Structures are given as structure tokens and as C-alpha cells.
Coordinates of C-alpha atoms in Angstrom, one line a residue:
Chain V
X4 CA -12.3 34.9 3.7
X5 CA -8.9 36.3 5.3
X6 CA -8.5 35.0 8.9
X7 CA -7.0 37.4 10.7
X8 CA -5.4 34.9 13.9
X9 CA -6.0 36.0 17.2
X10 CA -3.5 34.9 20.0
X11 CA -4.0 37.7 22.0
X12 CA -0.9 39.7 20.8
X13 CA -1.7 43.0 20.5
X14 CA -4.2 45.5 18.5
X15 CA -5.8 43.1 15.7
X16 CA -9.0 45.6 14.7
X17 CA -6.3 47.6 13.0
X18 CA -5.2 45.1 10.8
X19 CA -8.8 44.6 10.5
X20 CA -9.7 47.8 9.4
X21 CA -6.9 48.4 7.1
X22 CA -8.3 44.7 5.3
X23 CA -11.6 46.3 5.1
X24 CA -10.4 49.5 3.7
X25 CA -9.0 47.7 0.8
X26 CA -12.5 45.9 0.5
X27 CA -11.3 42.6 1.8
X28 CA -13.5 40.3 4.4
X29 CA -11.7 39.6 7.1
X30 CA -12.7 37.4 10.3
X31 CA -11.2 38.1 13.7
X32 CA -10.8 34.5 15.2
X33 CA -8.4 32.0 17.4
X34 CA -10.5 29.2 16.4
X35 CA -7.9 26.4 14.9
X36 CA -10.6 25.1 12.1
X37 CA -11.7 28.3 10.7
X38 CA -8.0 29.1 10.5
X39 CA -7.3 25.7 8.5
X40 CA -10.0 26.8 6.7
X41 CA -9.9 30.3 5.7
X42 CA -8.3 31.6 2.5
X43 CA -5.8 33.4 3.3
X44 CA -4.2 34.1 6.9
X45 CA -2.6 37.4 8.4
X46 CA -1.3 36.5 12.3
X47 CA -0.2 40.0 13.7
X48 CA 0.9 40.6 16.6
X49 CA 2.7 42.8 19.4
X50 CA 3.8 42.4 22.7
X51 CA 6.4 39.1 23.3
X52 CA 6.8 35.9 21.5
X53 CA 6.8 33.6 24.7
X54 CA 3.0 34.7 25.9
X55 CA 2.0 34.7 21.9
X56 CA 3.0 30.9 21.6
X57 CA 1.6 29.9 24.5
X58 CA -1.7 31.5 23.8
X59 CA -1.4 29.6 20.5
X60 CA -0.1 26.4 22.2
X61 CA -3.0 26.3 24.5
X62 CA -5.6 26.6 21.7
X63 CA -4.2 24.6 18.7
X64 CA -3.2 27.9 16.5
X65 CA 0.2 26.4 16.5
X66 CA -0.4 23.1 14.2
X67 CA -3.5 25.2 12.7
X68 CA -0.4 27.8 11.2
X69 CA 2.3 24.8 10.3
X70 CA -0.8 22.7 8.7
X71 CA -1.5 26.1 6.6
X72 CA 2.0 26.5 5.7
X73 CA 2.1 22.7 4.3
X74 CA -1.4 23.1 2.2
X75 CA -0.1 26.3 0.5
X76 CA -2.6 28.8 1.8
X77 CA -1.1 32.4 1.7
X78 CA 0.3 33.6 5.2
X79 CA 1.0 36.9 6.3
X80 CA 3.0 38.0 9.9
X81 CA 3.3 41.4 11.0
X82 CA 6.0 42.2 13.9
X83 CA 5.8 39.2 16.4
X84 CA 4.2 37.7 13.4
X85 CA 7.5 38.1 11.9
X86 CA 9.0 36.6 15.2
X87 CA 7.5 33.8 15.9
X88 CA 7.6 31.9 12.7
X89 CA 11.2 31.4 13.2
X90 CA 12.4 28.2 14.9
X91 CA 12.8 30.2 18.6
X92 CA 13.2 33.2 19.5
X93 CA 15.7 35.0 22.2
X94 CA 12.6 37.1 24.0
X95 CA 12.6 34.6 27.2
X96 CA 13.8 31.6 24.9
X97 CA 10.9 30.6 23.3
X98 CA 10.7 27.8 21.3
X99 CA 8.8 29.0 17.9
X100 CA 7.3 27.8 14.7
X101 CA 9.9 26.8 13.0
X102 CA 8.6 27.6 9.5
X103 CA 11.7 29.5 8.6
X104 CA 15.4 28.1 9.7
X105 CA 16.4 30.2 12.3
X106 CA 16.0 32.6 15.2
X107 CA 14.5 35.9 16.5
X108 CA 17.3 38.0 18.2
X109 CA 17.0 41.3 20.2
X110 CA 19.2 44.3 19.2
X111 CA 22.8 44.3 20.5
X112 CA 22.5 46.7 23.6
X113 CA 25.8 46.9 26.0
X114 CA 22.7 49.2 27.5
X115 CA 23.8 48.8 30.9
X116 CA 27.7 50.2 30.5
X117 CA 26.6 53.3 28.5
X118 CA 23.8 54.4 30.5
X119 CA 21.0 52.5 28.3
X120 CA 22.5 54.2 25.3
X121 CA 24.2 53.8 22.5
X122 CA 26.2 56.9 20.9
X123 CA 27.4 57.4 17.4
X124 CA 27.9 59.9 15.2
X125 CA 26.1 60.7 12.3
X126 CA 27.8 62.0 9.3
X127 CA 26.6 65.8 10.9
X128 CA 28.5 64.9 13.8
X129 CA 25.7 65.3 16.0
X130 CA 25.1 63.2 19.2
X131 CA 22.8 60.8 18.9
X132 CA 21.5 58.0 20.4
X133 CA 20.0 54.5 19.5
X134 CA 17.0 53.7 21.5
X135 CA 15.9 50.3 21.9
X136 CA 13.2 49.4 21.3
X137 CA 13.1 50.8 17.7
X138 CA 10.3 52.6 17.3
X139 CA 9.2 55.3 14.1
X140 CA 9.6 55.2 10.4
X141 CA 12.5 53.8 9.0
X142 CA 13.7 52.3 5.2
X143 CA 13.5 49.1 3.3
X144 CA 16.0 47.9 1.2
X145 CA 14.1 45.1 -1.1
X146 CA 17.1 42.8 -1.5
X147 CA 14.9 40.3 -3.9
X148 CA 12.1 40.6 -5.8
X149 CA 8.7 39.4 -4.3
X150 CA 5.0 39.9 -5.4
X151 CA 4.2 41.2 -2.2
X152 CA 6.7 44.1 -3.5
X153 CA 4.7 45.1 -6.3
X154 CA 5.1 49.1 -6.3
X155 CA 7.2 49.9 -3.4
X156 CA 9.9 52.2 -4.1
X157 CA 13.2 52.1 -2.9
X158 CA 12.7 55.5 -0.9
X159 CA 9.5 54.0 0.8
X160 CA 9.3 53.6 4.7
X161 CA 7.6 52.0 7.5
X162 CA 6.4 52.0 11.1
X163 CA 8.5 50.0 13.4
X164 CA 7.8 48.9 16.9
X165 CA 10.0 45.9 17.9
X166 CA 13.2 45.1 20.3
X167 CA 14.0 41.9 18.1
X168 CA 13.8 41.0 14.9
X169 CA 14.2 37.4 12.6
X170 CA 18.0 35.8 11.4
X171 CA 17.3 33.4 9.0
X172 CA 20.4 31.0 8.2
X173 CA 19.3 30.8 4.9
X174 CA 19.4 34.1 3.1
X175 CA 17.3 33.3 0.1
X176 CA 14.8 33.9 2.9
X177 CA 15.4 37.4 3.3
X178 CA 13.4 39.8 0.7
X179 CA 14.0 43.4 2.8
X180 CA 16.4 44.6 5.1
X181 CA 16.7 47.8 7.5
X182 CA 19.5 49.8 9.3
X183 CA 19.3 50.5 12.7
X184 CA 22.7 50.6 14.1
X185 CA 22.8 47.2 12.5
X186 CA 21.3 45.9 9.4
X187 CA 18.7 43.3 10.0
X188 CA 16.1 41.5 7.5
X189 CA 12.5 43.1 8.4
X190 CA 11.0 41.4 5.4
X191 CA 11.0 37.0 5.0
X192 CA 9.3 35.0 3.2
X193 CA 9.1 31.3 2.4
X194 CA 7.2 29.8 -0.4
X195 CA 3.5 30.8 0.6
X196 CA 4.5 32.3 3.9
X197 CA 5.6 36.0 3.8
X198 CA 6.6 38.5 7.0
X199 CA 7.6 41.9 7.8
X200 CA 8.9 43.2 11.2
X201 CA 7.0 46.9 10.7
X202 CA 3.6 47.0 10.9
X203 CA 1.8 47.3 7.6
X204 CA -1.3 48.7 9.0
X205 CA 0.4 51.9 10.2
X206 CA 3.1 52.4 7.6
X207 CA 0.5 54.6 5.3
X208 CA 0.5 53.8 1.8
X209 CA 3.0 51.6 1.3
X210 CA 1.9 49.5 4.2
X211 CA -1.4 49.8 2.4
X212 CA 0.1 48.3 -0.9
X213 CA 2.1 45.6 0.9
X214 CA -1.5 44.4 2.5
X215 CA -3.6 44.8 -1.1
X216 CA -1.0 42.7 -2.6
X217 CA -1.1 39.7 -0.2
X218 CA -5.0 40.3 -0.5
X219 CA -4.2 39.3 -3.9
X220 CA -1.4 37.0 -3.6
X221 CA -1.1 33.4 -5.4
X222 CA 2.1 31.9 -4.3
Chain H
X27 CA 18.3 55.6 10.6
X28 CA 14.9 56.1 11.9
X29 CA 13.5 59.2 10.3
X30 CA 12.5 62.2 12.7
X31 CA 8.8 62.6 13.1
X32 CA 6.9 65.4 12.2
X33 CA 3.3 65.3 14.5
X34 CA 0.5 67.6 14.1
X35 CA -1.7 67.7 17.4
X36 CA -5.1 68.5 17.3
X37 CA -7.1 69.7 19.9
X38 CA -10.6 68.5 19.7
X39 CA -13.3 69.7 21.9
X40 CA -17.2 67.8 21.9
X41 CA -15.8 66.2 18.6
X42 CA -14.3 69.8 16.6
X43 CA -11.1 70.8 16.3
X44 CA -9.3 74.1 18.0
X45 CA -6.4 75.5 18.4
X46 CA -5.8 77.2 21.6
X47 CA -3.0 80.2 22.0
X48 CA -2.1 79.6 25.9
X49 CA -5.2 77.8 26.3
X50 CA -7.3 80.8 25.8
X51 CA -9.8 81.7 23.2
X52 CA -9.6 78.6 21.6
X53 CA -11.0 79.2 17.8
X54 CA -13.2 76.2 16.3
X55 CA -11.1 75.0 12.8
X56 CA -13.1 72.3 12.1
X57 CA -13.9 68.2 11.7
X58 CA -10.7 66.1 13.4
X59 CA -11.6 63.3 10.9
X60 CA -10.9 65.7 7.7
X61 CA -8.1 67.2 9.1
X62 CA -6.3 63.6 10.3
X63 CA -7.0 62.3 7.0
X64 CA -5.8 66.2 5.3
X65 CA -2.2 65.2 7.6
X66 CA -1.5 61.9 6.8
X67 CA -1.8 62.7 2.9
X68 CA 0.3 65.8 3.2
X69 CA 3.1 63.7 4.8
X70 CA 2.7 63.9 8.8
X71 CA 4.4 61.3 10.5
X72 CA 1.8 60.9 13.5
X73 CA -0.9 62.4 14.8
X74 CA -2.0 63.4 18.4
X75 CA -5.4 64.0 19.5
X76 CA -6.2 66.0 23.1
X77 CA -9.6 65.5 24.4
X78 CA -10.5 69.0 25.9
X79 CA -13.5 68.0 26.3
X80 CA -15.2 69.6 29.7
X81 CA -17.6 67.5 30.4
X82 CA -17.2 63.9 31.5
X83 CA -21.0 62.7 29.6
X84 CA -19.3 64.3 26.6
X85 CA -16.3 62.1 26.1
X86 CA -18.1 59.3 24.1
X87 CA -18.0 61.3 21.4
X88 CA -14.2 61.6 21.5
X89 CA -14.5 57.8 21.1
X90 CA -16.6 57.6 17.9
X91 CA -13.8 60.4 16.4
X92 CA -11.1 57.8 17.1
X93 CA -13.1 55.1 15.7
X94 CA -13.8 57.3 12.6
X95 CA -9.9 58.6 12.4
X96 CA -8.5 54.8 12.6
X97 CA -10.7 53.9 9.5
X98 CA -9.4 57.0 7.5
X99 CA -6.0 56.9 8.5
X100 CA -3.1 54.4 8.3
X101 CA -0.3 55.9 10.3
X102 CA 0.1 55.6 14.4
X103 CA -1.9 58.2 16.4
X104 CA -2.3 58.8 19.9
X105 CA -5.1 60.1 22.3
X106 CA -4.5 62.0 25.4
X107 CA -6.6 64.8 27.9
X108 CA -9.0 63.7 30.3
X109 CA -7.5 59.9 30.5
X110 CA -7.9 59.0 34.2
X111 CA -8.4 55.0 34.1
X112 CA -7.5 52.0 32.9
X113 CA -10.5 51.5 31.4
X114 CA -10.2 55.5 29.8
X115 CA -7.0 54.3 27.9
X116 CA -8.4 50.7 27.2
X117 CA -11.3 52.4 25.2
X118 CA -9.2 54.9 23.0
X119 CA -6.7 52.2 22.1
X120 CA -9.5 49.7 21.3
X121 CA -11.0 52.3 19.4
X122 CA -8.1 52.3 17.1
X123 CA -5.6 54.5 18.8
X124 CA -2.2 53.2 18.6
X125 CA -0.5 55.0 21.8
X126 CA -2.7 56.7 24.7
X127 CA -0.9 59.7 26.4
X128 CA -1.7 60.6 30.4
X129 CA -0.4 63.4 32.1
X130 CA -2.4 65.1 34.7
X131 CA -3.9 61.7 36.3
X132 CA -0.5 60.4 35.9
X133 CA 1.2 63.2 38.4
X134 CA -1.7 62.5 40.7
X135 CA -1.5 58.5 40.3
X136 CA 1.9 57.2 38.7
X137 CA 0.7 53.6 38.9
X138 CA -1.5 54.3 36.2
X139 CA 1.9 54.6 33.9
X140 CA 3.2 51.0 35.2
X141 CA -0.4 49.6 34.9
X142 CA -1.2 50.7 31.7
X143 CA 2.2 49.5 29.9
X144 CA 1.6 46.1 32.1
X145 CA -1.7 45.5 30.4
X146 CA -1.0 47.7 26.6
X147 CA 2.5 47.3 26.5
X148 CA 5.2 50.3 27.3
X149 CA 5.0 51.5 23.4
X150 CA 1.6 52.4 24.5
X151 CA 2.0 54.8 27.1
X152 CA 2.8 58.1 26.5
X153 CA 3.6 60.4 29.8
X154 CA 2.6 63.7 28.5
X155 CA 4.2 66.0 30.8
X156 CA 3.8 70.0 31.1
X157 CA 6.2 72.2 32.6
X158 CA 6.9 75.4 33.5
X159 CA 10.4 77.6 33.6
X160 CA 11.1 78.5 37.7
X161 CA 14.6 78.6 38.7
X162 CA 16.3 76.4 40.8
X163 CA 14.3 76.1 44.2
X164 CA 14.0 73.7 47.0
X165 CA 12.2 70.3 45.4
X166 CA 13.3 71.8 41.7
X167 CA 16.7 71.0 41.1
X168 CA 16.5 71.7 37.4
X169 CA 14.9 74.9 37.6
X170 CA 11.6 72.6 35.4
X171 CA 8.6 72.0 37.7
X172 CA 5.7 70.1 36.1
X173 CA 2.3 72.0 35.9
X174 CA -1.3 71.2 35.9
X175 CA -4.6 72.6 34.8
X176 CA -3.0 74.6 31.5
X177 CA -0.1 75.7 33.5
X178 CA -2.7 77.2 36.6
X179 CA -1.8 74.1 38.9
X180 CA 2.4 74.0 40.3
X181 CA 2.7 70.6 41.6
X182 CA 6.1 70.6 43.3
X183 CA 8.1 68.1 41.4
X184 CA 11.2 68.8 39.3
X185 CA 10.2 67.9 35.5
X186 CA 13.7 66.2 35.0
X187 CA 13.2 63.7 38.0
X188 CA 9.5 63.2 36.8
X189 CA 10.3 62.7 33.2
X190 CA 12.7 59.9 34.8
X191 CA 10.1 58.3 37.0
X192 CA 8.0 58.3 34.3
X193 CA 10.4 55.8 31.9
X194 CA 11.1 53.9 35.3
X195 CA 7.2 53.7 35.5
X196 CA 7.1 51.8 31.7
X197 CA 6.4 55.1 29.8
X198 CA 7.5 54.3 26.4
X199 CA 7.5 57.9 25.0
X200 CA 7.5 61.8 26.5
X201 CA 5.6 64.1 25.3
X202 CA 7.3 67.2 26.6
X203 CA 5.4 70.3 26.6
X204 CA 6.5 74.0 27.6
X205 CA 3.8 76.0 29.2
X206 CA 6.2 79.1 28.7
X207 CA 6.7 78.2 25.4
X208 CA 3.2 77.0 24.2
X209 CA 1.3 79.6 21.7
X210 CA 4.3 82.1 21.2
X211 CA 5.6 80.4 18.2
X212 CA 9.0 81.6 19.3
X213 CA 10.6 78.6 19.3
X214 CA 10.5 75.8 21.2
X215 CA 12.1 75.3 24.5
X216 CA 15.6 73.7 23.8
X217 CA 17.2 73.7 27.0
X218 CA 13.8 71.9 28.6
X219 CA 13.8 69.7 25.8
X220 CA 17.6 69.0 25.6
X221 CA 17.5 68.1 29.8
X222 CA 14.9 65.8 29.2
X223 CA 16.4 63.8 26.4
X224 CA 19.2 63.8 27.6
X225 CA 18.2 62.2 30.5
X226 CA 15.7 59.5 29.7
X227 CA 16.4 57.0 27.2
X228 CA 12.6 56.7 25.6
X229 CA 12.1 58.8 22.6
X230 CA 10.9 62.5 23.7
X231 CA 8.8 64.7 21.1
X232 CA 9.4 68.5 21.9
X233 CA 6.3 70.5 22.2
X234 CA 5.3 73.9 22.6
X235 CA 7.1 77.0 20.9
X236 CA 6.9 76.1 17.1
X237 CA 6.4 79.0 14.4
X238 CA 8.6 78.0 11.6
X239 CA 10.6 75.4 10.4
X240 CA 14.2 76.2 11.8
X241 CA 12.5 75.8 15.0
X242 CA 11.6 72.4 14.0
X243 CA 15.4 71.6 12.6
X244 CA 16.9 73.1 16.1
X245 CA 14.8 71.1 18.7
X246 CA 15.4 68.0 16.4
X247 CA 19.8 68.7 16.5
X248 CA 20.4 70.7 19.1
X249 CA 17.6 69.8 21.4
X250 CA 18.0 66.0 20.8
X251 CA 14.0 65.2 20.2
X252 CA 13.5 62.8 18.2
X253 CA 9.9 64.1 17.3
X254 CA 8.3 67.2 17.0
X255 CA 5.1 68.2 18.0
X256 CA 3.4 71.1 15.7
X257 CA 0.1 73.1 15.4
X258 CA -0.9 76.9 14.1
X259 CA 1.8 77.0 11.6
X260 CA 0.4 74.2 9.5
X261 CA -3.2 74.3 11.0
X262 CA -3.2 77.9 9.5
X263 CA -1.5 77.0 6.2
X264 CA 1.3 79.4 7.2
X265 CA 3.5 76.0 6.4
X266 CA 2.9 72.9 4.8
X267 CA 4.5 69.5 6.4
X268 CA 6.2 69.3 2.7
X269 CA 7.5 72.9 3.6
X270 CA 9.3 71.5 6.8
X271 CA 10.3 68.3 5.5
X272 CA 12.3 70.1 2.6
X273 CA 14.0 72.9 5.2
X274 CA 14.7 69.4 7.5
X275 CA 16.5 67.5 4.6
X276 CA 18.3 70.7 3.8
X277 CA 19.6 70.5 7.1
X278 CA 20.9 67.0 6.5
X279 CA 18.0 65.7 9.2
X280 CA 16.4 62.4 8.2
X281 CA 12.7 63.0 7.2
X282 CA 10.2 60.4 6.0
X283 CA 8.6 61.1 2.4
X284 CA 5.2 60.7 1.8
X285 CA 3.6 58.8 -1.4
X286 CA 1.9 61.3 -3.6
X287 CA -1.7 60.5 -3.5
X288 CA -3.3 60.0 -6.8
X289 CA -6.7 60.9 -6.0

């Protein structure tokens, strides 16, 4: 059975539904022993990183997730999913995880100086402007092979929805990166522990494929 | 670079699909759940849905079409039309939308902008906002004043000012539609569309106006949308979204391509 962690961040029947559209079971649940207990765990998430570890503070999910991570079961985190494993995270410094060396850091944004904006020029010359957060379909450069990569194409893209994203010190860490006025790494992974920043539920097919293979996954 | 979006809207009335020209005459074209599903394999981006349902006792059925849509497609969609509460935009989103679009109820009440990106979060809350071409007036600085009831209802409040209020509000998204526009397939409205974005700092997806797809590749350059909102000219087959992804790419605008699906 997939347990699909609920610390009230954000809209878990979708994750839900795209399991069970695969043909996986999947429990809904923010009980710490059927965590421990399940087979495989997907923690998704939006909204901020400081009310999601509280939440998970307050009921246990927190050692449930780090006991998970030591006995090997696979672990999947989408978007604050992706956050929160790292040790803390900039969004109201919150102290994290800390199953992956390093932080979660919001986009640069010198917001206030240019009006909230950002202008550069794209190789058309046309005005544009970097919103934050980042928000629509963007790339993924696969910088290391991974099983959870099995079929995705180079051109594939994926549904964003995020203000920060993960810095792992240790770059053997990072298995996909994307460009949004910066490059950042919007896939990690760690032994049995894998993440991505966009949210695999809503990035279509290869969202889809991403899922199915950590349905399938034996780190 | 994020890709542009390309977003087919659907208007869905008692749980079937229309297409209105000026909100008149609206022709039946058939089950919202075959079409989303038809959209996302031909490549659309997003979806929107618009309740134009009447009748208050028939709005549950809106709600088992969302449910049915979010387990037959994998891309974000939003809901919007006849969204009046808290508890209206709770129920789409729980039913599987991922965004939930107010506009009238929002002109009447703005807290419920602020109150639904307090409890959904701002990526939520899309202000859809209609407006109507009326020269610079007393009230209307921009010469943009937001309309109600399909364009029947003036409200008295500039469109560029409202669109602002609206991000101040939490809005995460406009939805920017030109009444004047709407149905004539003449374009859309660039100047409307490139005052707005201009001006707020959320994404805007232009709306109103498209019948082929330079229109599309103008209102994403020159009118500084970053999404763009279509309807008869793919719900007709006229164009396919692969026809105005390959005129966008021509154009040097960054489009999203879809997987070919095997079966």
C-alpha cells in the first residue's frame, strides 16, 4: 500500500487520483504507524514549509518520514515535499528534515526596486518579465540518470507552482535542473528518497511516467 | 523559460458543453469530460470550465463534472461562474480543480479574493474580470470599466485599478476578458490586455477576440499575456492546439509540446 502523507499541505486527492489511475492503492493518512508501515510513501504538498512541519511536528510524521528514510522504504516529495526534506528552509526559517544536506531558498527578487519585477530580454528582444512565484510548464534537464527517469525525454515539461526551491551542497544529489532566470535543481534524490519541485500529478504524461515509475521503484 | 499557455475554456451549462457568440444562442457541443480529456491529449496547456448554469439546484452537477474531469485529466484546470462563497470554491477545488476563478461575486464582495487565497492559497484564486471599452470618464481613468451580467451590468470601476486591487487582494492569476472583443474572433484586445499586464505583476491570460493563431502569437508578444485563453477556433476544428503551437514556435514563442499518445 502507497501512503500518501497528509500534513495538511495542500490538494492530496489529486495525487490520489493520479495513483489510482495508474492502478495503484493508495491511503490518504497523517497517522505516524501506517506511515512506518506502508510500502511506499508520497508526502505532497503546497502551501509553506513552516505550517507543513509543524503539522508534522505535532503528530509524529516527522520521525515517522526520517525512520522511513533509514529502513529503505521508497519516498516520494512533490513541491513542499521537495522543500521540506532539506535540512531548513528560508520560507519563515524553518528548521526541516534534514534528509538531504542543505537548504530550500526562495528566488532572488530585488522585487521591491523594480516594481515587483524583473526585466530581461529574451533573445526576440521582447520585454518580459519574471514573475515570482513560478508558475506554468517549464523544462527539465536530467543531469544524472535515475530510475524514476525511465522514459522522459529531454524536451519533456512540467507544472510548476513554487517561490523556493532545494540547494543541496552535495551535487551528486541533484538528478534535474530548470531555468527560470536562474537554474535551480527541481529534481533530488537520495538513496531511497526521491523529489521533484513540479507537481507530477499535473505535468500530464510525463508527470504520469515519473509517478508509475516510483509505483514501481526498488531503490 | 516558462512556456506560454495555450487554455481552451469550456462553457458548460447543466453538465454539456456550449459555446456562446456574445453570450447569445449558445449551441450545445457536447460532454465536458470528452472534450477535457480530447484537449489535454491534443496538447492544451490548461483548461477552464464556466459554470453557466442558471439555476442554483443545478450546480451539483457542475461538481460531479469536475470530479469526473480530475480523474481523466492530468494537467491544472480551473472552475469559475456562479462561485459566490467560500464554501462554492472549497467544493470545486476539493472536487479536483486546481485554481477556482471569481469575478462577479468578487466586484460585489472583494474579501472573497483575500479570503479564498488565505484559506486555498493565492495560486488558487483566479479574479476573472470582464470589461468593456468606454473612454476616459469620471471614475474610468483608463477608458476600461469592468462589467457584469455578460457585459449588461456597468459597475463603475476602472478595470486597470480593479485588476490591481485584485493582486493586492491575493489573486494569483487574471483572467482578463473583453466583452467588446468576446465572439468576433477579430483578435483579441491588445491594448486592454497590454494595460493590465503591464500593471500587475501576477500572470494575466488574455481572453476574448481569438480567430486564428497570429492572434494568439500577438496578445502573447505584444500584449505581454502570458496565457491565452481560446474557444470556437479549436472547439469547431477550424484549428488544432498543434496548429497554434507550430505558428507560436515559428514565431520564436516558447510553447510546451505534448507526448504523443499511443492509444
Amino acid at each position: 500500500m502507497i501512503a500518501i502523507v497528509d500534513y495538511g499541505a495542500g490538494n492530496l486527492t489529486s495525487v490520489k487520483r493520479a495513483v489510482s489511475y495508474l492502478g495503484y492503492d493508495s491511503i490518504i493518512t497523517d497517522d505516524p504507524e501506517k506511515i512506518a508501515h506502508s510500502d511506499r510513501i508520497i508526502f505532497p504538498g503546497v502551501g509553506a514549509a513552516g505550517a507543513a512541519m509543524e503539522m508534522m511536528q505535532k503528530r509524529g510524521i516527522d520521525n515517522a518520514l526520517k525512520e522511513s528514510f533509514k529502513a529503505k522504504i521508497p519516498m516520494l516529495g512533490i513541491c513542499v515535499g521537495c522543500q521540506i526534506i532539506m535540512e531548513r528552509s528560508e520560507e519563515n526559517d524553518t528548521v526541516c528534515l534534514g534528509l538531504i544536506k542543505g537548504e530550500a531558498k526562495s528566488f532572488p527578487n530585488n522585487m521591491k526596486e523594480v516594481g515587483n519585477r524583473i526585466v530581461i530580454n529574451d533573445k526576440n528582444a521582447l520585454e518580459r518579465y519574471l514573475k515570482v512565484p513560478h508558475m506554468g510548464w517549464n523544462g527539465l534537464n536530467t543531469v544524472q540518470n535515475h530510475p524514476l527517469f525511465n522514459g522522459i525525454e529531454q524536451k519533456d515539461e512540467f507544472y510548476f507552482v513554487h517561490s523556493y526551491f532545494p540547494v543541496p551542497i552535495d551535487k551528486s544529489n541533484i538528478y534535474g535542473e530548470t531555468q527560470y532566470g536562474i537554474t535551480f535543481a527541481s529534481a533530488i534524490g537520495k538513496e531511497n528518497l526521491f523529489a521533484t519541485q513540479f507537481h507530477l500529478e499535473k505535468s500530464g504524461e510525463p508527470g504520469l511516467l515519473i509517478l508509475k515509475n516510483f509505483c514501481t521503484w526498488k531503490p | 523559460m516558462l512556456s506560454k499557455r495555450i487554455i481552451p475554456c469550456l462553457d458548460v451549462r447543466e453538465g454539456r458543453t456550449t459555446k456562446g457568440i456574445k453570450f447569445e444562442n449558445n449551441i450545445d457541443i457536447g460532454d465536458p469530460v470528452k472534450m477535457a480529456r480530447f484537449y489535454y491529449e491534443a496538447g492544451a496547456d490548461e483548461l477552464v470550465f464556466y459554470d453557466i448554469t442558471a439555476s442554483h439546484e443545478k450546480r451539483d452537477i457542475m461538481i460531479e463534472v469536475v470530479k469526473e474531469v480530475a480523474r481523466t485529466i492530468f494537467i491544472p484546470f480551473s472552475v469559475g461562474g456562479g462561485i459566490r462563497t467560500l464554501e462554492d470554491m472549497r467544493a470545486v477545488l476539493l472536487a479536483g480543480a486546481e485554481k477556482v476563478s471569481v469575478n462577479s461575486a468578487a466586484v460585489k464582495n472583494p474579501e472573497i479574493i483575500s479570503q479564498g487565497a488565505k484559506a486555498f492559497g493565492n495560486q488558487c484564486v483566479v479574479l476573472g474580470m470582464d470589461v468593456k471599452h468606454v473612454g476616459e470618464k469620471k471614475g474610468i481613468a483608463s477608458g476600461y470599466e469592468i462589467v457584469i451580467n455578460g457585459g449588461r451590468t456597468y459597475m463603475g470601476i476602472d478595470a486597470l485599478e480593479w485588476a490591481k486591487k485584485g493582486q493586492a487582494l491575493g489573486a494569483g492569476e487574471i483572467c482578463l476578458n473583453s466583452i467588446d472583443a468576446d465572439g468576433t474572433k477579430d483578435g483579441y484586445e491588445m491594448t486592454l490586455t497590454r494595460l493590465i499586464s503591464d500593471n500587475v505583476s501576477i500572470p494575466v491570460i488574455a481572453s476574448g477576440g481569438a480567430g486564428k493563431p497570429e492572434h494568439i502569437s500577438e496578445v502573447l508578444t505584444r500584449g505581454c499575456a502570458d496565457a491565452a485563453l481560446i474557444a470556437s477556433m479549436v472547439h469547431y476544428g477550424t484549428y488544432t492546439i498543434n496548429d497554434i503551437k507550430n505558428h507560436l514556435e515559428q514565431k520564436g514563442i516558447k510553447i510546451r509540446r505534448n507526448r504523443k499518445f499511443s492509444s
